CSV table of C-alpha atoms in Angstrom, one decimal:
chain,number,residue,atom,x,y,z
A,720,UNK,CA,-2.3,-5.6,23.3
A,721,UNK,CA,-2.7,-9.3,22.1
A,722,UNK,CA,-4.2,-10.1,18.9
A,723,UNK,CA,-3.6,-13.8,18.4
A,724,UNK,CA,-1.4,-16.0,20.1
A,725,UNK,CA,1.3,-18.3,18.3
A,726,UNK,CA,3.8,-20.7,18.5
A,727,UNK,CA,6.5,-22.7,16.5
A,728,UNK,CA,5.9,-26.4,16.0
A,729,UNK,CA,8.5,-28.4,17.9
A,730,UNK,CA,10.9,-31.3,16.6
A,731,UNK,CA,9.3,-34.3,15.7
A,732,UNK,CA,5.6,-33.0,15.2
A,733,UNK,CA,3.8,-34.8,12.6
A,734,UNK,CA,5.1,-32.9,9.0
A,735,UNK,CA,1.8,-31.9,8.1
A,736,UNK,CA,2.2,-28.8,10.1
A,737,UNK,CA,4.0,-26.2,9.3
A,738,UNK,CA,7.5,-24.2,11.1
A,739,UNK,CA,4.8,-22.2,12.5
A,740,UNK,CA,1.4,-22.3,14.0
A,741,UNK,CA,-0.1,-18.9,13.2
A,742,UNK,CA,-3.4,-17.5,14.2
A,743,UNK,CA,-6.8,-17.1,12.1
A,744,UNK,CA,-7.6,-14.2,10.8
A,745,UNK,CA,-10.2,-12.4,12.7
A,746,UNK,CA,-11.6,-8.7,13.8
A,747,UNK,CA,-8.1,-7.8,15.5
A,748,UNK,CA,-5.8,-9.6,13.8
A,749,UNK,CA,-4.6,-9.8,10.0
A,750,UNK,CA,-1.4,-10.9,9.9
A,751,UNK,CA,-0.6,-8.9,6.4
A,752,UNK,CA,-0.7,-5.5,8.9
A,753,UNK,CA,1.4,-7.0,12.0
A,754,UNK,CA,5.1,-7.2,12.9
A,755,UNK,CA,6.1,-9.4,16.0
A,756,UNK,CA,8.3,-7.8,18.2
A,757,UNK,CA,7.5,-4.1,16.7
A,758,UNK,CA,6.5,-2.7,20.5
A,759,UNK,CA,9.4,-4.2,22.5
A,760,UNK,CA,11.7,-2.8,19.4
A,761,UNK,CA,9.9,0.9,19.8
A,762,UNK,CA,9.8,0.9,23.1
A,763,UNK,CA,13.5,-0.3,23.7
A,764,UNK,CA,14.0,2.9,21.5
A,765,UNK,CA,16.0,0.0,19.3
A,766,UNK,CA,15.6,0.7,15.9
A,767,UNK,CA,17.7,4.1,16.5
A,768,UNK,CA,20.2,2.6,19.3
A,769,UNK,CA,21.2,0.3,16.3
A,770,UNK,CA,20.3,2.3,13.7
A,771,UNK,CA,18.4,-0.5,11.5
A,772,UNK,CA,15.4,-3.1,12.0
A,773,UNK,CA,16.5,-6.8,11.4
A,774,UNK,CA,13.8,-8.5,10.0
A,775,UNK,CA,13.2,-12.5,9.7
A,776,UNK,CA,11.3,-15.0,9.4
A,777,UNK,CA,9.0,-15.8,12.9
A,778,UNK,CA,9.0,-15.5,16.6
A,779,UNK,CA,11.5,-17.5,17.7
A,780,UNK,CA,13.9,-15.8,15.8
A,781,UNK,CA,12.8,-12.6,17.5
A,782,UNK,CA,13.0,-13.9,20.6
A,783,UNK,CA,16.5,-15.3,20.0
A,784,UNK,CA,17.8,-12.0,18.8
A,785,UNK,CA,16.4,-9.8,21.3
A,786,UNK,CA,17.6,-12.0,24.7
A,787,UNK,CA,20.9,-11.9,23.0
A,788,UNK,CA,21.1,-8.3,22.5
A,789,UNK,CA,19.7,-7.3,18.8
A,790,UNK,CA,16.4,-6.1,20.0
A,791,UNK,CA,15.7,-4.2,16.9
A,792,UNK,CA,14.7,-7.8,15.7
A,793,UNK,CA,10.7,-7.7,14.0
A,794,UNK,CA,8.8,-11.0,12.4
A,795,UNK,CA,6.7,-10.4,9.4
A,796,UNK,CA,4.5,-13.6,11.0
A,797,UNK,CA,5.7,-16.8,9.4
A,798,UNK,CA,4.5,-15.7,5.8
A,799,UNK,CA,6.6,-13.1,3.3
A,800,UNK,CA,7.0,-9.6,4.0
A,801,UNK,CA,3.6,-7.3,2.5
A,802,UNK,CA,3.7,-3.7,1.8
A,803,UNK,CA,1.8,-3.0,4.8
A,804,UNK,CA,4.1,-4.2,7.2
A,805,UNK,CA,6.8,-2.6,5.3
A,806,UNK,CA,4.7,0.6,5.5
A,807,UNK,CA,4.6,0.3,9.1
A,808,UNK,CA,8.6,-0.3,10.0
A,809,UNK,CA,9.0,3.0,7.7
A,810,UNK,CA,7.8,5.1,10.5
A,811,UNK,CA,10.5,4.3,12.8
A,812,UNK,CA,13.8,3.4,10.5
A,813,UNK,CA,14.6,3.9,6.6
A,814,UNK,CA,17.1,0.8,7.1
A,815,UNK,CA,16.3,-2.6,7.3
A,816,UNK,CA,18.5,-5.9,7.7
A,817,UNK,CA,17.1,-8.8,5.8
A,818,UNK,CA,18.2,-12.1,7.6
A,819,UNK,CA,15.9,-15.0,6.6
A,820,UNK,CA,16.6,-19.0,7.1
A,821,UNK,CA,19.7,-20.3,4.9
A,822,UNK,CA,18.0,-22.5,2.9
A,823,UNK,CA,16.3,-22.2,-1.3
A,824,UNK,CA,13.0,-20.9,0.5
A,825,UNK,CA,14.5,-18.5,2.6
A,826,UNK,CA,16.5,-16.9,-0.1
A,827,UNK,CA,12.9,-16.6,-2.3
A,828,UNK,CA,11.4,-14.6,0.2
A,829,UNK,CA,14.7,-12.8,1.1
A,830,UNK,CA,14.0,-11.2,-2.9
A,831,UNK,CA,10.8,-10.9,-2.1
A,832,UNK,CA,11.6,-8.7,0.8
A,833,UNK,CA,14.2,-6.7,-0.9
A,834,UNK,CA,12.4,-5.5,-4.0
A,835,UNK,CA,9.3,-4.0,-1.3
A,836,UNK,CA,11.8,-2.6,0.9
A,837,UNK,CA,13.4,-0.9,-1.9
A,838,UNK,CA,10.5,0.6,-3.7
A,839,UNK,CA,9.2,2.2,-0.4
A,840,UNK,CA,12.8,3.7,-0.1
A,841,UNK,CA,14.3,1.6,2.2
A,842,UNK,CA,18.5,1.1,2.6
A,843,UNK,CA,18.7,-2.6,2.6
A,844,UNK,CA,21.0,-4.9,3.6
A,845,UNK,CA,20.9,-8.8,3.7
A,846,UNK,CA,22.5,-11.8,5.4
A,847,UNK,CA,22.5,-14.5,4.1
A,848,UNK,CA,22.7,-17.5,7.1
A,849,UNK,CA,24.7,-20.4,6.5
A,850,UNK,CA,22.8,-23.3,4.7
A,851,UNK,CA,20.8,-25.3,6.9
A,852,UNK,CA,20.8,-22.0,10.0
A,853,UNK,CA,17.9,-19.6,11.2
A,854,UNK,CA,18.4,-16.6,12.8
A,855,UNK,CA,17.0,-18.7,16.2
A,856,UNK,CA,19.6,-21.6,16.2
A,857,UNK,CA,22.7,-19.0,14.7
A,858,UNK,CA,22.4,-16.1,17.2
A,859,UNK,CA,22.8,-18.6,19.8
A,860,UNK,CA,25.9,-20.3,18.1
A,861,UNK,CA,29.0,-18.1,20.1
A,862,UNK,CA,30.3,-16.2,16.8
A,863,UNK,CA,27.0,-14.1,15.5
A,864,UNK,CA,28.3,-11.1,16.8
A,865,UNK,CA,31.4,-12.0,14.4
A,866,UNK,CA,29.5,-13.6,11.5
A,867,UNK,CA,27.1,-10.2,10.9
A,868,UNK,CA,30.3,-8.1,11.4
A,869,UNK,CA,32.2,-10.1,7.9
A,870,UNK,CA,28.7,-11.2,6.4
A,871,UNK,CA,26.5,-8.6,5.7
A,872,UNK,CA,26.1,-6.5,2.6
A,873,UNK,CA,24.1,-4.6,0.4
A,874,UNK,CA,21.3,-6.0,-0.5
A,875,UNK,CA,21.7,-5.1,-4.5
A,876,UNK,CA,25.1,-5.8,-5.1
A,877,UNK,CA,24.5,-9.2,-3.5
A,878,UNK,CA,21.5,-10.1,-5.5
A,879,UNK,CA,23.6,-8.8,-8.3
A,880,UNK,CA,26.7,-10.8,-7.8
A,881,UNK,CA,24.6,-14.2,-6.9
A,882,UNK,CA,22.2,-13.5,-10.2
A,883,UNK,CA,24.9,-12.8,-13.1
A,884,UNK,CA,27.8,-15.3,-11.4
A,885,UNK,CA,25.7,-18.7,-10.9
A,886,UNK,CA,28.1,-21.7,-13.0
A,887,UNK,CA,26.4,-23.6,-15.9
A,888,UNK,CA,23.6,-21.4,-17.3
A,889,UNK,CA,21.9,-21.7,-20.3
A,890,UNK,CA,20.3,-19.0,-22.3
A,891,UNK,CA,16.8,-19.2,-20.9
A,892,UNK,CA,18.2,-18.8,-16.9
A,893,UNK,CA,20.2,-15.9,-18.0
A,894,UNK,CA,17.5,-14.5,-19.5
A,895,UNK,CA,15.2,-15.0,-16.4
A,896,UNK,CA,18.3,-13.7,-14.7
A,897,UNK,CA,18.4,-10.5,-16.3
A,898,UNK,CA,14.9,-9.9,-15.8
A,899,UNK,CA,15.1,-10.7,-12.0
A,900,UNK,CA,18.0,-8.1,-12.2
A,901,UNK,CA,15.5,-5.5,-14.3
A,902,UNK,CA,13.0,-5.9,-11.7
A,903,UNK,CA,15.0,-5.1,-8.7
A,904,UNK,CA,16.8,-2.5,-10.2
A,905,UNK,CA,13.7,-0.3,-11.6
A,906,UNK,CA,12.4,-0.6,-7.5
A,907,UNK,CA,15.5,2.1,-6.5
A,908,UNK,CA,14.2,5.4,-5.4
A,909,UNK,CA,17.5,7.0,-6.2
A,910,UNK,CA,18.4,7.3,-10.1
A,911,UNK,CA,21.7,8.0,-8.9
A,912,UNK,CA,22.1,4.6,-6.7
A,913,UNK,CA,20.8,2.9,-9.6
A,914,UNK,CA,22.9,3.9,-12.1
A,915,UNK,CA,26.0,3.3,-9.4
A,916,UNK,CA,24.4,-0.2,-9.3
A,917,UNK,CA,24.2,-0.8,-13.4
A,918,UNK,CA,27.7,0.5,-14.2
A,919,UNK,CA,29.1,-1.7,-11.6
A,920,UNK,CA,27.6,-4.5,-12.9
C-alpha cells in the first residue's frame, strides 16, 4: 500500500533542494519505520535467494539494483538507517550489505549503519563505492557484478583497517580513533567475534 510518494531531484535543480524529495510525515507514513523496496524484496523471496539485504541510500538506488538483478536491494528513505528499520529487515535476514554513496557523507552514515546493525546481531558487510559513485550510477556501469565480487568485506575489519591506518595523525585523532574503534567493538553480540576482532587488530 502507498504511504507517500517520492522522488529524487534531477540534475541541474536549484541546490537548495536536497538528493531527495521525501514525503511529510503524516498518519501513514514515518519514515524512521519504512524501508523502500522491502515488499518487492519479500515477495521476490530475495533476501533468501541471495542470502543478504543490500541496503543504501534512496530509491533510485533500489530501483537500479533490482532491474539489474540484486533485488534484495531496501532504502532506509534518504535519511540514516534507525533501529526501527533495522528491527524490521531482522525478520527476514540476519545479514545485511552496507553499500552507501562513495563520498565523506556516505562513509558517516555507512558507521552509522554498521554499529545498529551490529548491536541487533546482524552479520555485516560493507562496500565501499568508488569516490564520486552511488549504488544508482555504479550498478549500471558494466563491471558491478565484478566490483562487489573483489570489493566487499566485513564490515569490522574494514572499519578497523581504515580507523588505525589513516597517514599523518596526531594524538587527539588517534584518540578519537580508538574510541570510534571502542564503540563499534562493544556493539558485537558475539564475545567470541569480538575478541577474534581485537587480537587481530
Amino acid at each position: 500500500r502507498t504511504v507517500g510518494i517520492a522522488g529524487r531531484v534531477l540534475p541541474g535543480t536549484d541546490k537548495k533542494y536536497g538528493k531527495y524529495v521525501n514525503p511529510a510525515e503524516s498518519d501513514v507514513y514515518n519514515k524512521s519505520t519504512v524501508l523502500f523496496g522491502l515488499h518487492q524484496s519479500i515477495t521476490a523471496k530475495a533476501f533468501k535467494k541471495h542470502g543478504l539485504a543490500i541496503l543504501v541510500e534512496g530509491y533510485t538506488d533500489v530501483i537500479s539494483l533490482h532491474q539489474n538483478g540484486y533485488n534484495c536491494a531496501v532504502a532506509s528513505c534518504g535519511t540514516a538507517l534507525t533501529t526501527e528499520q533495522a528491527r524490521l529487515l531482522k525478520r527476514y535476514t540476519d545479514t545485511v550489505l552496507v553499500m552507501r554513496d562513495g563520498d565523506a557523507a556516505g562513509s558517516k552514515a555507512m558507521l552509522r549503519d554498521v554499529n545498529i546493525l551490529l548491536e541487533l546481531g546482524f552479520n555485516v558487510y560493507v562496500g565501499q563505492l568508488p569516490q564520486g559513485e552511488d549504488p544508482d550510477t555504479f550498478c549500471r556501469s558494466g563491471y558491478f557484478a565484478e566490483w562487489l565480487i573483489a570489493n566487499v568485506q566485513e564490515a569490522v575489519p574494514f572499519i578497523l583497517d581504515a580507523l588505525f591506518s589513516a597517514a599523518n595523525q596526531d594524538g587527539f585523532q588517534q584518540a578519537q580513533n580508538l574510541m570510534t574503534a571502542g564503540e563499534l567493538l562493544v556493539r558485537i553480540q558475539s564475545e567470541t567475534l569480538r575478541e577474534v576482532y581485537m587480537e587481530t587488530f
